[in-house]
mmCIF file of C-alpha atoms in Angstrom:
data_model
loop_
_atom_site.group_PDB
_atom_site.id
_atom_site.type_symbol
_atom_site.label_atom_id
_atom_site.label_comp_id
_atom_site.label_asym_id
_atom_site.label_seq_id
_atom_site.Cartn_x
_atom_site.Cartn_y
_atom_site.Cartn_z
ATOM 1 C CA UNK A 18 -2.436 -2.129 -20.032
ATOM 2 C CA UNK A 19 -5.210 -2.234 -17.791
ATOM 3 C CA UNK A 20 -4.982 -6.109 -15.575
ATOM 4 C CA UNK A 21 -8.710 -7.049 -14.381
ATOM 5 C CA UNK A 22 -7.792 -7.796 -10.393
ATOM 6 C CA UNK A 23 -11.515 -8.321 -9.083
ATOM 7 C CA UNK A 24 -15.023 -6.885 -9.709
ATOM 8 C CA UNK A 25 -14.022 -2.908 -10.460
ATOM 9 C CA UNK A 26 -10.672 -3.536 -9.502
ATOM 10 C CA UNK A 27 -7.740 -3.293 -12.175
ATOM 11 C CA UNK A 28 -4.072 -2.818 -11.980
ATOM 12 C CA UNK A 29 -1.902 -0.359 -12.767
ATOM 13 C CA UNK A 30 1.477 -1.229 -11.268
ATOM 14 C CA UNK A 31 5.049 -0.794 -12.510
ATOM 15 C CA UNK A 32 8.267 -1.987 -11.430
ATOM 16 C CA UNK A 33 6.634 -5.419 -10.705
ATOM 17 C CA UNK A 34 8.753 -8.402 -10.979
ATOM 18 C CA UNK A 35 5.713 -10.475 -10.389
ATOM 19 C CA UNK A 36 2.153 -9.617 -9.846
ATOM 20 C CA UNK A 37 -0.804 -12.109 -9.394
ATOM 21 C CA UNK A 38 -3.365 -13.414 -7.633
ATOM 22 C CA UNK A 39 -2.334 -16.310 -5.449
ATOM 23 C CA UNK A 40 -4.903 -19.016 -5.021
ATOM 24 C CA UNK A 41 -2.399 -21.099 -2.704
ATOM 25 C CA UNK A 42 0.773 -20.619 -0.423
ATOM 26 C CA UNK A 43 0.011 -16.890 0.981
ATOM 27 C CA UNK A 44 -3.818 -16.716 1.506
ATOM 28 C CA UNK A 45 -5.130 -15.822 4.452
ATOM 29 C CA UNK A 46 -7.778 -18.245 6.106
ATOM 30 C CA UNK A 47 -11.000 -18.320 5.325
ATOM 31 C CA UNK A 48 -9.474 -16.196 1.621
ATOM 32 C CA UNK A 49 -9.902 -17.634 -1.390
ATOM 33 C CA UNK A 50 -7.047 -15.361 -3.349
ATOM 34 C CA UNK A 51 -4.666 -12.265 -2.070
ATOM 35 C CA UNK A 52 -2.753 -10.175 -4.656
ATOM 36 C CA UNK A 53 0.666 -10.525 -4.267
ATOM 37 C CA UNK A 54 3.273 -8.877 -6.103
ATOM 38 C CA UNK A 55 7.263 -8.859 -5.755
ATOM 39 C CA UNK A 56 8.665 -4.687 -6.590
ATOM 40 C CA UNK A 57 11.537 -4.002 -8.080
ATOM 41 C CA UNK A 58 12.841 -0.846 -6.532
ATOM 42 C CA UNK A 59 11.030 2.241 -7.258
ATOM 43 C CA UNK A 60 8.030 0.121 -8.174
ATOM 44 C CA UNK A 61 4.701 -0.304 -7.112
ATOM 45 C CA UNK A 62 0.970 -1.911 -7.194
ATOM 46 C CA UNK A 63 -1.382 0.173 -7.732
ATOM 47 C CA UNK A 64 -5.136 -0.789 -8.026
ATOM 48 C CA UNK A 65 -7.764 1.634 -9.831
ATOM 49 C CA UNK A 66 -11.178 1.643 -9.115
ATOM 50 C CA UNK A 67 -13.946 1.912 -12.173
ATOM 51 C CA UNK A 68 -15.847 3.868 -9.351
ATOM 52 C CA UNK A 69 -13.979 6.991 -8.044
ATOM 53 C CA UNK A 70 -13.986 7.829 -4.332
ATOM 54 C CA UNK A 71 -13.757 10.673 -1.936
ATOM 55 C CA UNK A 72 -10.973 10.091 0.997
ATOM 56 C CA UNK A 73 -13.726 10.807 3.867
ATOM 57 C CA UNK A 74 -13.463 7.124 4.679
ATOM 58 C CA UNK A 75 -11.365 4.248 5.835
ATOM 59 C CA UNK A 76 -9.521 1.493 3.378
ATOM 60 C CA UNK A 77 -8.779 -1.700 5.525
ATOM 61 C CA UNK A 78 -6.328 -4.489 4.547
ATOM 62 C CA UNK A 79 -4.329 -7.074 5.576
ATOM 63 C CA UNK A 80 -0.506 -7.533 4.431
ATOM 64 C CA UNK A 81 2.493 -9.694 4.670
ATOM 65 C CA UNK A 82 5.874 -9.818 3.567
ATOM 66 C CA UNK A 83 8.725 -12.427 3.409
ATOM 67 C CA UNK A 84 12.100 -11.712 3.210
ATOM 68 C CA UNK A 85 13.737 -8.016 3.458
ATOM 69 C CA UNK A 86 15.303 -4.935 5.712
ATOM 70 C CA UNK A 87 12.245 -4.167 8.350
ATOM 71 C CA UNK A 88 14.689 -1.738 9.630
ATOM 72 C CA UNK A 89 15.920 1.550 7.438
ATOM 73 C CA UNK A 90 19.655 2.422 7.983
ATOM 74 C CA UNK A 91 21.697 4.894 6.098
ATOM 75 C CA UNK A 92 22.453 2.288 3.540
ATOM 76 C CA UNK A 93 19.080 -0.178 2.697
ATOM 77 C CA UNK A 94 15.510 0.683 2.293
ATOM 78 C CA UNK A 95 13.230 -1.199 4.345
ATOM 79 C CA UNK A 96 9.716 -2.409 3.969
ATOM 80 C CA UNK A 97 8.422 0.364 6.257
ATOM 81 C CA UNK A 98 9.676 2.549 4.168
ATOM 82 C CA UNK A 99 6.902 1.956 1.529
ATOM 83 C CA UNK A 100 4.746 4.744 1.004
ATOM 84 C CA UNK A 101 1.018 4.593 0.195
ATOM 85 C CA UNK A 102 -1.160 7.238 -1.322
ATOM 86 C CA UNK A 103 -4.141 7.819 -3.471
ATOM 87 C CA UNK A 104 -4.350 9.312 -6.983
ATOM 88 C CA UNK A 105 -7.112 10.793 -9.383
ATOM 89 C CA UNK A 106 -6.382 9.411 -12.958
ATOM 90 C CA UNK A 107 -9.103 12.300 -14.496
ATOM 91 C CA UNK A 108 -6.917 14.518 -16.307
ATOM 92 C CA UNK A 109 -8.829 17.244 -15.614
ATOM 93 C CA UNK A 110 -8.169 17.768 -11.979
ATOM 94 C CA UNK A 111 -4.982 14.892 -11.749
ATOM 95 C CA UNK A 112 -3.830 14.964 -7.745
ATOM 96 C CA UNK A 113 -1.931 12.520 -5.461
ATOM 97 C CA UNK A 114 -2.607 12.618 -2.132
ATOM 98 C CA UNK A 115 -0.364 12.765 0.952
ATOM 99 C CA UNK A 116 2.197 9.606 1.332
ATOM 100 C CA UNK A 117 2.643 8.368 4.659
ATOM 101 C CA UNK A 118 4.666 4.907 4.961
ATOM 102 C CA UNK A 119 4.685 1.887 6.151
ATOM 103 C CA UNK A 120 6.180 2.564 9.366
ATOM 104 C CA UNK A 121 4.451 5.936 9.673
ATOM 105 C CA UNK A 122 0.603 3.754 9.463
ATOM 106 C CA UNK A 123 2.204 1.387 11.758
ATOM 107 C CA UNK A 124 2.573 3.974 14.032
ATOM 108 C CA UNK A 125 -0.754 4.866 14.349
ATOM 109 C CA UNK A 126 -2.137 1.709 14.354
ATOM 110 C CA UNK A 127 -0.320 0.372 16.584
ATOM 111 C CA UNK A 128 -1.170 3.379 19.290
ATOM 112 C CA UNK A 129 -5.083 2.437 18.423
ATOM 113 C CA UNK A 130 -4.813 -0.990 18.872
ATOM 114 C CA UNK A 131 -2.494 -0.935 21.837
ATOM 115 C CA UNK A 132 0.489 -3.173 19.719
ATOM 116 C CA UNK A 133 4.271 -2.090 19.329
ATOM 117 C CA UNK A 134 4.678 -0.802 15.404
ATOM 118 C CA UNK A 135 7.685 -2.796 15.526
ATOM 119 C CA UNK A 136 6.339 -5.671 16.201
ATOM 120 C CA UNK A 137 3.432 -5.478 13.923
ATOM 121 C CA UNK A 138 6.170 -4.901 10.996
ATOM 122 C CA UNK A 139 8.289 -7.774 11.799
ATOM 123 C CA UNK A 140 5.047 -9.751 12.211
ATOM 124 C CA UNK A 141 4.666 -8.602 8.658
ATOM 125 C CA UNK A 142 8.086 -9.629 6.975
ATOM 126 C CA UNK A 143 7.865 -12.935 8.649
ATOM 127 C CA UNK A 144 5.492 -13.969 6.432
ATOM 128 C CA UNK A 145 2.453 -13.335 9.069
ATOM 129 C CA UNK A 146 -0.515 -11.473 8.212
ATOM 130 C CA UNK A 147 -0.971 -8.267 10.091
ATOM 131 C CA UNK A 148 -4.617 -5.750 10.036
ATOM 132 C CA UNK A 149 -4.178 -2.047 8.560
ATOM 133 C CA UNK A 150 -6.659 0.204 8.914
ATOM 134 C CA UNK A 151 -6.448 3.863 7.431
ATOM 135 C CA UNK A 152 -8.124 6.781 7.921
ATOM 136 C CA UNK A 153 -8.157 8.271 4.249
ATOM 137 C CA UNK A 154 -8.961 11.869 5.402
ATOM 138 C CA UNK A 155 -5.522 12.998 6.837
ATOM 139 C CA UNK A 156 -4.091 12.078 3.570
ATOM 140 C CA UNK A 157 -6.365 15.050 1.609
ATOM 141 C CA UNK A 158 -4.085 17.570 -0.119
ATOM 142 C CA UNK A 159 -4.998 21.286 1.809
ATOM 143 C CA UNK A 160 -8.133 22.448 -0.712
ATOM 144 C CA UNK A 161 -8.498 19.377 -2.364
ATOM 145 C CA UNK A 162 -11.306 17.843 0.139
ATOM 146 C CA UNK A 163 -13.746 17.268 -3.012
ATOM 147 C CA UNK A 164 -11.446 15.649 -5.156
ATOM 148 C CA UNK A 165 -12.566 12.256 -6.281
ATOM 149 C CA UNK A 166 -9.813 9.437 -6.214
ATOM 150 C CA UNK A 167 -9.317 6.483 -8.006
ATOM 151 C CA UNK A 168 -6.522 4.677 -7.554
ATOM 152 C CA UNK A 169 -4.805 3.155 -4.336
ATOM 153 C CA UNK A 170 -0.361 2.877 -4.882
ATOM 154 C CA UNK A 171 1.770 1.453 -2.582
ATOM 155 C CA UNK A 172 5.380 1.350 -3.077
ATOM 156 C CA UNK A 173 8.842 2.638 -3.026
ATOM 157 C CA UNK A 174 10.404 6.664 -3.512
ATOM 158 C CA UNK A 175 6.836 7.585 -4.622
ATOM 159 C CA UNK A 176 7.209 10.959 -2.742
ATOM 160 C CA UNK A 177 9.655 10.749 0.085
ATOM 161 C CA UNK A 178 12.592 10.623 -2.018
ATOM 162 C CA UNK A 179 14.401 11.012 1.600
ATOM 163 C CA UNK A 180 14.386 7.530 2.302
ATOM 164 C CA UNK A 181 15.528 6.200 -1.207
ATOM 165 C CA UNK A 182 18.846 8.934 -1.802
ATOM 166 C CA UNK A 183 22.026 7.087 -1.719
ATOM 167 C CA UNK A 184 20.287 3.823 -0.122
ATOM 168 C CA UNK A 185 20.100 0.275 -1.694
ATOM 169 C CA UNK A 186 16.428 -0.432 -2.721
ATOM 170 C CA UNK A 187 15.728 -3.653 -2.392
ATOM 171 C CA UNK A 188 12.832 -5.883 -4.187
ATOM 172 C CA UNK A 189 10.290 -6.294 -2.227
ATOM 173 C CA UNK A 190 7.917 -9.136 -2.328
ATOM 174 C CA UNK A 191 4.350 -8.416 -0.300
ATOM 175 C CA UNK A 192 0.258 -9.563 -0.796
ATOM 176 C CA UNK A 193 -2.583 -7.823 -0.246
ATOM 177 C CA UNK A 194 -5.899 -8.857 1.444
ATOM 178 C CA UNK A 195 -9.444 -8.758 2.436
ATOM 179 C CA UNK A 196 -8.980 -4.881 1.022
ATOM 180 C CA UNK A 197 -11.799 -3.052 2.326
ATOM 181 C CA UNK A 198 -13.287 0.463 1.398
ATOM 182 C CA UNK A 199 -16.282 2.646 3.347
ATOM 183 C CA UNK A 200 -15.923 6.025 1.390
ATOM 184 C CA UNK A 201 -18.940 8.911 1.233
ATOM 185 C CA UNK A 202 -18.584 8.631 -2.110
#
């Protein structure tokens, strides 16, 4: 079942303990709401869009976390180990894009902005609210660079199967916000 989210916004998660919006508690300032959802492992939100896009843009959000591993080890899943991708629901030309996690966006944020990844992650599962800004492009599939997306998914063992094998995956509880899209179209 389709959950209306916002304007064009709906969601498609599974393996969600709890998913709402949260008026109270874990809004940002100057928010009125942030989605917030608590995945049980191998879950995930995912949000469709009524309006497909094209991943020549940049998706912004802000995200926070409280409670959980930040760090992986060879026994627990962390929080950076979340993966994010994109996804075409048209059945005629179905693709997911690329995954890169948490950690991995981190990363490259954190070399742009001049701020230890590690720091911006444990920023993030201390219940603080931490910027990510994502380049959609270099997660286009090779020959795919017309394909028209329309959902965003963020959670656990979506592709990297690597970082869930033989570890204890963990619920995770996280919110969303101020999720911003500039796409070509």
């Amino acid at each position: 079942m389709l959950l209306t989210l916002f304007a064009g916004w709906g969601s498609w998660s599974w393996g969600t303990k709890t998913l709402n919006l949260q008026d109270s508690g874990n809004v940002m300032s100057g928010s009125k709401y942030a989605l917030c959802a608590t995945l049980a492992p191998y879950g995930a939100v995912s949000l469709k869009s009524n309006i497909p896009f094209t991943l020549d843009g940049i998706l912004g959000l802000y995200i926070h976390s409280t409670g959980g591993a930040t760090t992986s080890s060879n026994t627990s899943f962390s929080l950076g180990d979340l993966e994010l991708q994109f996804e075409s629901s048209a059945p005629s030309s179905y693709t997911i894009s690329r995954s890169y996690t948490l950690s991995e966006l981190l990363n490259r944020q954190g070399w742009i902005d001049g701020k230890s990844p590690d720091t911006m992650l444990h920023n993030i599962e201390s219940n603080g609210w931490e910027s990510l800004k994502v380049q959609m492009g270099g997660f286009a599939p090779s020959g795919t660079d017309s394909a028209k997306y329309d959902r965003i998914t963020l959670g656990s063992c979506l592709q990297r199967f690597d970082l869930c094998t033989g570890k204890t995956v963990p619920d995770i509880y996280l919110c969303l916000d101020k999720l911003v899209m500039v796409s070509g179209g």
